[in-house]
C-alpha atoms as a PDB file:
ATOM      1  CA  ASP A   1       9.408   5.667 -19.708  1.00  0.00           C
ATOM      2  CA  LEU A   2      11.365   1.868 -19.563  1.00  0.00           C
ATOM      3  CA  ILE A   3      13.743   3.056 -22.462  1.00  0.00           C
ATOM      4  CA  ARG A   4      14.949   6.319 -20.586  1.00  0.00           C
ATOM      5  CA  ASN A   5      15.151   4.370 -16.835  1.00  0.00           C
ATOM      6  CA  SER A   6      12.335   6.629 -16.059  1.00  0.00           C
ATOM      7  CA  PRO A   7      11.688   5.833 -11.900  1.00  0.00           C
ATOM      8  CA  VAL A   8       8.371   5.527 -12.763  1.00  0.00           C
ATOM      9  CA  ALA A   9       8.521   2.564 -15.362  1.00  0.00           C
ATOM     10  CA  GLY A  10      10.141  -0.164 -12.476  1.00  0.00           C
ATOM     11  CA  HIS A  11       8.262  -2.313 -10.084  1.00  0.00           C
ATOM     12  CA  SER A  12      10.216  -2.187  -7.140  1.00  0.00           C
ATOM     13  CA  GLY A  13       8.281  -1.077  -3.771  1.00  0.00           C
ATOM     14  CA  LEU A  14      10.810   1.855  -3.595  1.00  0.00           C
ATOM     15  CA  ASP A  15       9.363   2.905  -7.902  1.00  0.00           C
ATOM     16  CA  THR A  16       5.637   1.952  -6.237  1.00  0.00           C
ATOM     17  CA  LEU A  17       6.433   4.245  -3.820  1.00  0.00           C
ATOM     18  CA  CYS A  18       7.988   7.409  -6.361  1.00  0.00           C
ATOM     19  CA  ARG A  19       4.481   6.749  -8.407  1.00  0.00           C
ATOM     20  CA  ILE A  20       2.021   6.897  -6.043  1.00  0.00           C
ATOM     21  CA  VAL A  21       3.926  10.145  -4.968  1.00  0.00           C
ATOM     22  CA  SER A  22       4.104  12.112  -8.262  1.00  0.00           C
ATOM     23  CA  GLU A  23       0.350  10.444  -9.203  1.00  0.00           C
ATOM     24  CA  LYS A  24      -1.059  10.849  -5.590  1.00  0.00           C
ATOM     25  CA  LYS A  25      -3.180   8.398  -5.587  1.00  0.00           C
ATOM     26  CA  ILE A  26      -2.960   4.730  -4.206  1.00  0.00           C
ATOM     27  CA  ARG A  27      -4.564   2.930  -7.509  1.00  0.00           C
ATOM     28  CA  ALA A  28      -6.693   0.179  -6.512  1.00  0.00           C
ATOM     29  CA  SER A  29      -6.954  -4.153  -7.108  1.00  0.00           C
ATOM     30  CA  GLY A  30      -8.309  -6.891  -6.883  1.00  0.00           C
ATOM     31  CA  LYS A  31      -6.550  -9.672  -7.868  1.00  0.00           C
ATOM     32  CA  ILE A  32      -6.321 -10.954  -4.588  1.00  0.00           C
ATOM     33  CA  ILE A  33      -9.753 -10.137  -3.708  1.00  0.00           C
ATOM     34  CA  ARG A  34     -12.580 -12.637  -3.436  1.00  0.00           C
ATOM     35  CA  GLY A  35     -15.026 -11.564  -6.232  1.00  0.00           C
ATOM     36  CA  LYS A  36     -12.289  -9.265  -7.735  1.00  0.00           C
ATOM     37  CA  TYR A  37     -12.881  -5.898  -5.920  1.00  0.00           C
ATOM     38  CA  PRO A  38     -11.086  -2.947  -6.894  1.00  0.00           C
ATOM     39  CA  VAL A  39     -10.069  -1.948  -2.938  1.00  0.00           C
ATOM     40  CA  VAL A  40      -6.700   0.179  -1.807  1.00  0.00           C
ATOM     41  CA  CYS A  41      -6.077  -2.048   1.511  1.00  0.00           C
ATOM     42  CA  PHE A  42      -4.611  -0.044   4.652  1.00  0.00           C
ATOM     43  CA  THR A  43      -3.677  -1.973   8.288  1.00  0.00           C
ATOM     44  CA  ALA A  44      -4.706  -0.571  11.451  1.00  0.00           C
ATOM     45  CA  GLU A  45      -0.706  -2.738  12.829  1.00  0.00           C
ATOM     46  CA  THR A  46       1.486  -0.058  13.265  1.00  0.00           C
ATOM     47  CA  PRO A  47       4.612  -0.343  10.663  1.00  0.00           C
ATOM     48  CA  ASP A  48       7.986  -2.447  13.113  1.00  0.00           C
ATOM     49  CA  ARG A  49       4.824  -4.911  14.025  1.00  0.00           C
ATOM     50  CA  LEU A  50       4.108  -4.991  10.362  1.00  0.00           C
ATOM     51  CA  LEU A  51       7.997  -5.700   9.271  1.00  0.00           C
ATOM     52  CA  ALA A  52       8.036  -8.529  12.388  1.00  0.00           C
ATOM     53  CA  GLY A  53       5.739 -10.206  10.731  1.00  0.00           C
ATOM     54  CA  ARG A  54       6.796  -9.913   6.712  1.00  0.00           C
ATOM     55  CA  ARG A  55       6.587 -12.997   4.775  1.00  0.00           C
ATOM     56  CA  PHE A  56       8.141 -14.144   1.706  1.00  0.00           C
ATOM     57  CA  ARG A  57       4.179 -15.536  -0.021  1.00  0.00           C
ATOM     58  CA  SER A  58       5.408 -18.985  -1.912  1.00  0.00           C
ATOM     59  CA  ALA A  59       2.043 -18.775  -3.806  1.00  0.00           C
ATOM     60  CA  LEU A  60       2.641 -15.390  -4.880  1.00  0.00           C
ATOM     61  CA  ALA A  61       5.754 -15.590  -6.189  1.00  0.00           C
ATOM     62  CA  ARG A  62       6.817 -12.389  -3.327  1.00  0.00           C
ATOM     63  CA  TRP A  63       7.011 -10.878  -0.201  1.00  0.00           C
ATOM     64  CA  ASP A  64       3.289 -10.382   1.529  1.00  0.00           C
ATOM     65  CA  PHE A  65       4.212  -6.557   1.578  1.00  0.00           C
ATOM     66  CA  GLU A  66       7.392  -3.875   0.742  1.00  0.00           C
ATOM     67  CA  PRO A  67       9.146  -2.648   3.572  1.00  0.00           C
ATOM     68  CA  PHE A  68       7.540   0.552   2.358  1.00  0.00           C
ATOM     69  CA  GLY A  69       4.261   2.271   3.380  1.00  0.00           C
ATOM     70  CA  VAL A  70       1.755   5.182   2.897  1.00  0.00           C
ATOM     71  CA  GLY A  71       0.688   6.299   6.148  1.00  0.00           C
ATOM     72  CA  VAL A  72      -3.084   7.884   6.339  1.00  0.00           C
ATOM     73  CA  PRO A  73      -4.787   8.840   9.679  1.00  0.00           C
ATOM     74  CA  MET A  74      -7.508   6.890  10.378  1.00  0.00           C
ATOM     75  CA  GLU A  75      -9.791   9.813  10.391  1.00  0.00           C
ATOM     76  CA  GLU A  76      -9.024  10.655   6.966  1.00  0.00           C
ATOM     77  CA  ALA A  77      -9.580   6.894   5.500  1.00  0.00           C
ATOM     78  CA  LYS A  78     -12.503   6.562   8.024  1.00  0.00           C
ATOM     79  CA  ARG A  79     -13.688  10.031   5.517  1.00  0.00           C
ATOM     80  CA  ALA A  80     -12.734   8.637   2.367  1.00  0.00           C
ATOM     81  CA  GLY A  81     -15.046   5.682   3.082  1.00  0.00           C
ATOM     82  CA  ALA A  82     -12.754   3.148   4.364  1.00  0.00           C
ATOM     83  CA  ARG A  83     -14.270   0.476   6.039  1.00  0.00           C
ATOM     84  CA  ALA A  84     -12.614  -2.621   8.211  1.00  0.00           C
ATOM     85  CA  VAL A  85     -12.824  -5.628   7.094  1.00  0.00           C
ATOM     86  CA  ALA A  86     -14.569  -8.977   8.400  1.00  0.00           C
ATOM     87  CA  TYR A  87     -13.227 -11.871   8.769  1.00  0.00           C
ATOM     88  CA  LEU A  88     -15.948 -14.361   8.740  1.00  0.00           C
ATOM     89  CA  PRO A  89     -15.799 -18.326   7.732  1.00  0.00           C
ATOM     90  CA  SER A  90     -15.927 -19.020   3.921  1.00  0.00           C
ATOM     91  CA  ASP A  91     -19.708 -20.466   4.816  1.00  0.00           C
ATOM     92  CA  LYS A  92     -20.729 -16.405   5.337  1.00  0.00           C
ATOM     93  CA  TYR A  93     -19.576 -14.643   2.010  1.00  0.00           C
ATOM     94  CA  SER A  94     -22.864 -15.867   0.353  1.00  0.00           C
ATOM     95  CA  GLY A  95     -24.861 -14.485   3.037  1.00  0.00           C
ATOM     96  CA  LEU A  96     -23.650 -11.095   2.642  1.00  0.00           C
ATOM     97  CA  ALA A  97     -24.916  -8.385   0.439  1.00  0.00           C
ATOM     98  CA  ASP A  98     -22.780  -6.831  -2.566  1.00  0.00           C
ATOM     99  CA  SER A  99     -22.063  -3.600  -0.663  1.00  0.00           C
ATOM    100  CA  GLU A 100     -20.706  -6.251   2.177  1.00  0.00           C
ATOM    101  CA  ARG A 101     -18.466  -8.397  -0.289  1.00  0.00           C
ATOM    102  CA  PRO A 102     -15.582  -6.146  -0.512  1.00  0.00           C
ATOM    103  CA  PHE A 103     -14.861  -5.877   2.727  1.00  0.00           C
ATOM    104  CA  TYR A 104     -14.900  -9.845   3.825  1.00  0.00           C
ATOM    105  CA  GLN A 105     -11.955 -11.810   4.338  1.00  0.00           C
ATOM    106  CA  LYS A 106     -11.640 -15.182   5.778  1.00  0.00           C
ATOM    107  CA  SER A 107     -11.516 -16.633   8.176  1.00  0.00           C
ATOM    108  CA  GLY A 108     -11.434 -19.717  10.451  1.00  0.00           C
ATOM    109  CA  PRO A 109     -10.525 -23.248  11.139  1.00  0.00           C
ATOM    110  CA  ASP A 110      -9.812 -23.853   7.246  1.00  0.00           C
ATOM    111  CA  SER A 111      -7.932 -21.067   6.611  1.00  0.00           C
ATOM    112  CA  LYS A 112      -5.139 -19.178   7.265  1.00  0.00           C
ATOM    113  CA  ASP A 113      -5.743 -15.907  10.092  1.00  0.00           C
ATOM    114  CA  TRP A 114      -5.015 -12.650   8.635  1.00  0.00           C
ATOM    115  CA  SER A 115      -6.446 -11.235  11.740  1.00  0.00           C
ATOM    116  CA  HIS A 116      -3.401  -9.591  12.400  1.00  0.00           C
ATOM    117  CA  GLU A 117      -3.417  -7.293   9.673  1.00  0.00           C
ATOM    118  CA  LYS A 118      -6.224  -5.395  11.501  1.00  0.00           C
ATOM    119  CA  GLU A 119      -7.096  -4.480   7.484  1.00  0.00           C
ATOM    120  CA  TRP A 120      -9.320  -1.840   6.524  1.00  0.00           C
ATOM    121  CA  ARG A 121     -10.212  -1.220   2.669  1.00  0.00           C
ATOM    122  CA  HIS A 122     -11.066   1.424   0.534  1.00  0.00           C
ATOM    123  CA  MET A 123     -13.446   1.082  -2.884  1.00  0.00           C
ATOM    124  CA  GLY A 124     -11.690   2.026  -6.156  1.00  0.00           C
ATOM    125  CA  ASP A 125      -8.060   4.587  -5.793  1.00  0.00           C
ATOM    126  CA  PHE A 126      -7.677   5.954  -2.863  1.00  0.00           C
ATOM    127  CA  ASP A 127      -6.608  10.136  -3.770  1.00  0.00           C
ATOM    128  CA  LEU A 128      -4.021  11.719  -1.686  1.00  0.00           C
ATOM    129  CA  SER A 129      -4.322  15.515  -2.527  1.00  0.00           C
ATOM    130  CA  ARG A 130      -7.768  14.996  -0.837  1.00  0.00           C
ATOM    131  CA  ALA A 131      -6.426  13.412   2.486  1.00  0.00           C
ATOM    132  CA  SER A 132      -4.262  15.361   4.908  1.00  0.00           C
ATOM    133  CA  GLY A 133      -1.594  14.376   7.702  1.00  0.00           C
ATOM    134  CA  ILE A 134       0.417  11.793   5.387  1.00  0.00           C
ATOM    135  CA  CYS A 135       3.453  10.527   5.646  1.00  0.00           C
ATOM    136  CA  LEU A 136       5.500   8.035   3.663  1.00  0.00           C
ATOM    137  CA  TYR A 137       7.165   4.785   5.514  1.00  0.00           C
ATOM    138  CA  VAL A 138      10.706   3.792   4.216  1.00  0.00           C
ATOM    139  CA  PRO A 139      14.123   2.370   5.510  1.00  0.00           C
ATOM    140  CA  SER A 140      16.732   4.540   6.451  1.00  0.00           C
ATOM    141  CA  ASN A 141      19.060   3.671   3.906  1.00  0.00           C
ATOM    142  CA  CYS A 142      16.635   3.641   0.451  1.00  0.00           C
ATOM    143  CA  ILE A 143      15.832   7.468   2.377  1.00  0.00           C
ATOM    144  CA  GLU A 144      18.838   9.297  -0.360  1.00  0.00           C
ATOM    145  CA  LYS A 145      17.405   7.525  -3.211  1.00  0.00           C
ATOM    146  CA  LEU A 146      13.971   8.263  -2.745  1.00  0.00           C
ATOM    147  CA  PHE A 147      14.540  11.804  -2.475  1.00  0.00           C
ATOM    148  CA  ALA A 148      17.589  11.149  -5.567  1.00  0.00           C
ATOM    149  CA  ASN A 149      14.476   9.247  -7.396  1.00  0.00           C
ATOM    150  CA  LEU A 150      11.670  12.475  -7.092  1.00  0.00           C
ATOM    151  CA  SER A 151      13.974  15.720  -7.523  1.00  0.00           C
ATOM    152  CA  GLY A 152      15.972  13.925  -9.892  1.00  0.00           C
ATOM    153  CA  SER A 153      19.658  14.946  -7.729  1.00  0.00           C
ATOM    154  CA  PRO A 154      22.235  12.618  -7.871  1.00  0.00           C
ATOM    155  CA  GLN A 155      22.899  10.346  -4.450  1.00  0.00           C
ATOM    156  CA  PRO A 156      25.747  11.347  -2.773  1.00  0.00           C
ATOM    157  CA  GLY A 157      29.045   9.303  -3.928  1.00  0.00           C
ATOM    158  CA  GLN A 158      27.455   9.452  -7.261  1.00  0.00           C
ATOM    159  CA  ASN A 159      29.400  10.041 -10.582  1.00  0.00           C
ATOM    160  CA  GLU A 160      26.382  10.386 -13.212  1.00  0.00           C
ATOM    161  CA  PRO A 161      23.253  12.082 -11.577  1.00  0.00           C
ATOM    162  CA  PRO A 162      19.818   9.550 -11.810  1.00  0.00           C
ATOM    163  CA  ALA A 163      17.042   9.430 -14.877  1.00  0.00           C
ATOM    164  CA  PRO A 164      15.336  12.534 -14.457  1.00  0.00           C
ATOM    165  CA  PRO A 165      11.813  11.717 -13.357  1.00  0.00           C
ATOM    166  CA  PRO A 166       8.467  13.005 -14.456  1.00  0.00           C
ATOM    167  CA  PRO A 167       8.179  16.227 -14.800  1.00  0.00           C
ATOM    168  CA  ASN A 168       5.061  15.958 -12.681  1.00  0.00           C
ATOM    169  CA  CYS A 169       6.986  13.926  -9.240  1.00  0.00           C
ATOM    170  CA  PRO A 170       6.921  16.499  -6.870  1.00  0.00           C
ATOM    171  CA  PRO A 171       8.830  16.403  -3.257  1.00  0.00           C
ATOM    172  CA  PRO A 172       7.244  13.627  -1.021  1.00  0.00           C
ATOM    173  CA  PRO A 173       4.787  14.933   1.928  1.00  0.00           C
ATOM    174  CA  LEU A 174       6.958  13.372   4.847  1.00  0.00           C
ATOM    175  CA  GLY A 175       5.902  14.116   7.865  1.00  0.00           C
ATOM    176  CA  SER A 176       4.144  11.984  10.593  1.00  0.00           C
ATOM    177  CA  THR A 177       1.614  11.415  12.003  1.00  0.00           C
ATOM    178  CA  ASP A 178       0.242  10.706  16.214  1.00  0.00           C
ATOM    179  CA  GLU A 179      -1.699   8.230  15.128  1.00  0.00           C
END
């Protein structure tokens, strides 16, 4: 895929969104979760408020998040097993049951306060094919590129079409929710 410049081979936020849509799955990771539990992280915060607080994290050498997103209605996330994160001081972690540890986020005077993220977590990959009401959040200046990547159609003004997407890359499930 890298040699053919396939849209699913890149590592940008848009590439990741195309891969999520293609696979109908958000892949779990435990890379920056205490205990390395593989989770998918969600937020109950609005996209506008998140974007206003977006910051470059020098310790991670990246932005805290990209300006792209997959919206999952709260009831769908809960039905799939997503739970709210517990923001607790670090001395409380050892007292948590193993089943509670993936939903722990350090908070308190000795650490950064992350509670503004209103984070929810789902253990393991999140299967979008089992959820309804899914919507995509894409900056307006990236919409044409998103459709071009997913459909293989040239963007207006291009002389050459982009590399074709993989055959299993469907049009995105665009829509909106009332939440």
